[in-house]
XYZ file of C-alpha atoms in Angstrom:
119
model
C 109.363 50.206 89.975
C 108.946 53.596 91.885
C 105.527 54.285 90.823
C 104.607 50.697 91.911
C 106.043 51.041 95.446
C 104.404 54.400 95.926
C 101.106 52.876 94.876
C 101.632 49.500 97.188
C 102.256 51.985 100.012
C 99.316 54.168 99.446
C 96.992 51.369 99.233
C 98.716 49.331 102.299
C 99.452 52.424 104.716
C 97.434 55.387 103.240
C 97.853 57.407 106.210
C 101.406 56.511 106.354
C 101.845 57.466 102.749
C 100.161 60.854 103.099
C 102.412 61.710 106.009
C 105.866 60.728 104.492
C 105.519 60.761 100.571
C 106.464 64.102 99.088
C 103.703 65.685 96.979
C 106.095 66.798 94.284
C 107.046 62.858 94.242
C 103.241 62.277 93.885
C 103.119 64.447 90.955
C 106.107 63.234 89.160
C 105.295 59.507 89.320
C 101.349 59.863 89.201
C 101.403 59.343 85.488
C 102.121 56.345 83.794
C 105.801 55.883 82.210
C 104.461 55.686 78.771
C 102.891 58.917 79.292
C 105.915 60.638 80.521
C 107.896 63.020 77.598
C 111.420 61.831 78.281
C 114.650 63.785 77.315
C 116.206 62.498 74.343
C 119.648 63.954 74.769
C 121.975 61.948 77.379
C 122.467 64.671 79.937
C 118.806 65.094 80.125
C 118.229 61.411 80.684
C 120.989 61.393 83.430
C 119.373 64.286 85.039
C 116.481 62.511 85.024
C 117.680 59.087 86.091
C 119.295 60.794 89.233
C 116.102 62.695 90.380
C 114.360 59.494 90.053
C 117.250 57.409 91.875
C 117.123 60.438 94.454
C 113.341 59.967 95.135
C 113.588 56.181 95.426
C 116.099 56.593 98.168
C 113.822 58.912 99.696
C 110.900 56.735 99.576
C 113.131 53.709 100.941
C 114.857 55.982 103.691
C 111.537 56.485 105.037
C 110.102 53.078 104.788
C 113.182 51.764 106.657
C 114.012 54.635 108.983
C 112.888 52.918 112.006
C 109.779 54.581 112.903
C 107.731 53.269 110.192
C 105.808 50.044 110.646
C 108.552 47.204 109.639
C 106.070 45.790 107.670
C 106.320 48.277 105.026
C 109.490 47.048 104.179
C 107.939 43.633 103.395
C 105.755 44.906 100.900
C 106.762 43.208 97.622
C 107.005 46.241 95.703
C 109.287 47.997 98.183
C 111.543 45.056 98.281
C 111.789 45.125 94.357
C 112.557 48.770 94.375
C 115.310 48.031 97.157
C 116.509 45.584 95.140
C 116.377 47.377 91.499
C 118.280 50.420 93.274
C 121.151 48.538 94.503
C 121.355 47.374 90.552
C 120.793 50.291 88.790
C 122.321 53.308 91.260
C 125.775 54.141 92.880
C 125.861 56.567 95.745
C 128.629 59.173 96.191
C 131.248 58.825 98.736
C 129.204 60.997 101.075
C 126.013 59.096 100.461
C 124.047 62.064 99.471
C 124.579 62.076 95.499
C 122.829 59.756 93.553
C 124.423 58.378 90.121
C 122.732 55.944 87.616
C 125.040 53.167 87.442
C 127.339 53.054 84.201
C 128.494 49.043 84.100
C 131.635 50.513 82.235
C 132.495 52.328 84.975
C 130.749 51.123 88.017
C 130.826 47.131 87.130
C 128.047 44.922 87.692
C 126.451 44.454 90.686
C 127.499 40.978 91.896
C 124.994 38.303 91.539
C 122.124 40.403 90.592
C 119.301 39.608 88.405
C 118.728 42.643 86.197
C 115.156 42.389 85.044
C 113.510 45.767 86.140
C 113.783 49.326 85.070
C 113.955 52.029 87.728
C 110.473 53.653 86.930
């Protein structure tokens, strides 16, 4: 999902993407997810999920910051990213901490169809 949004933004607005997408994010998500070596332990998975969540929120903040072209937020891959992040992540009290949603603790988001994975 994050990779798809990055690719869509790069195609639709290459100049904007070059100026607003962090190079480290491009390196992290340039490869297909099936090429990744995912952590086998739960703490490692949570750490990776938090990094993915933080990166996704960073991208969404850039898209919706008011200075970006408004139509960027209308790109379907960006809208899917926004919806999936609502479903899969919660923010800490200050809004800076990104936590992978645990349905047992955080509950399910109301009325959401959870068809997507976060990456």
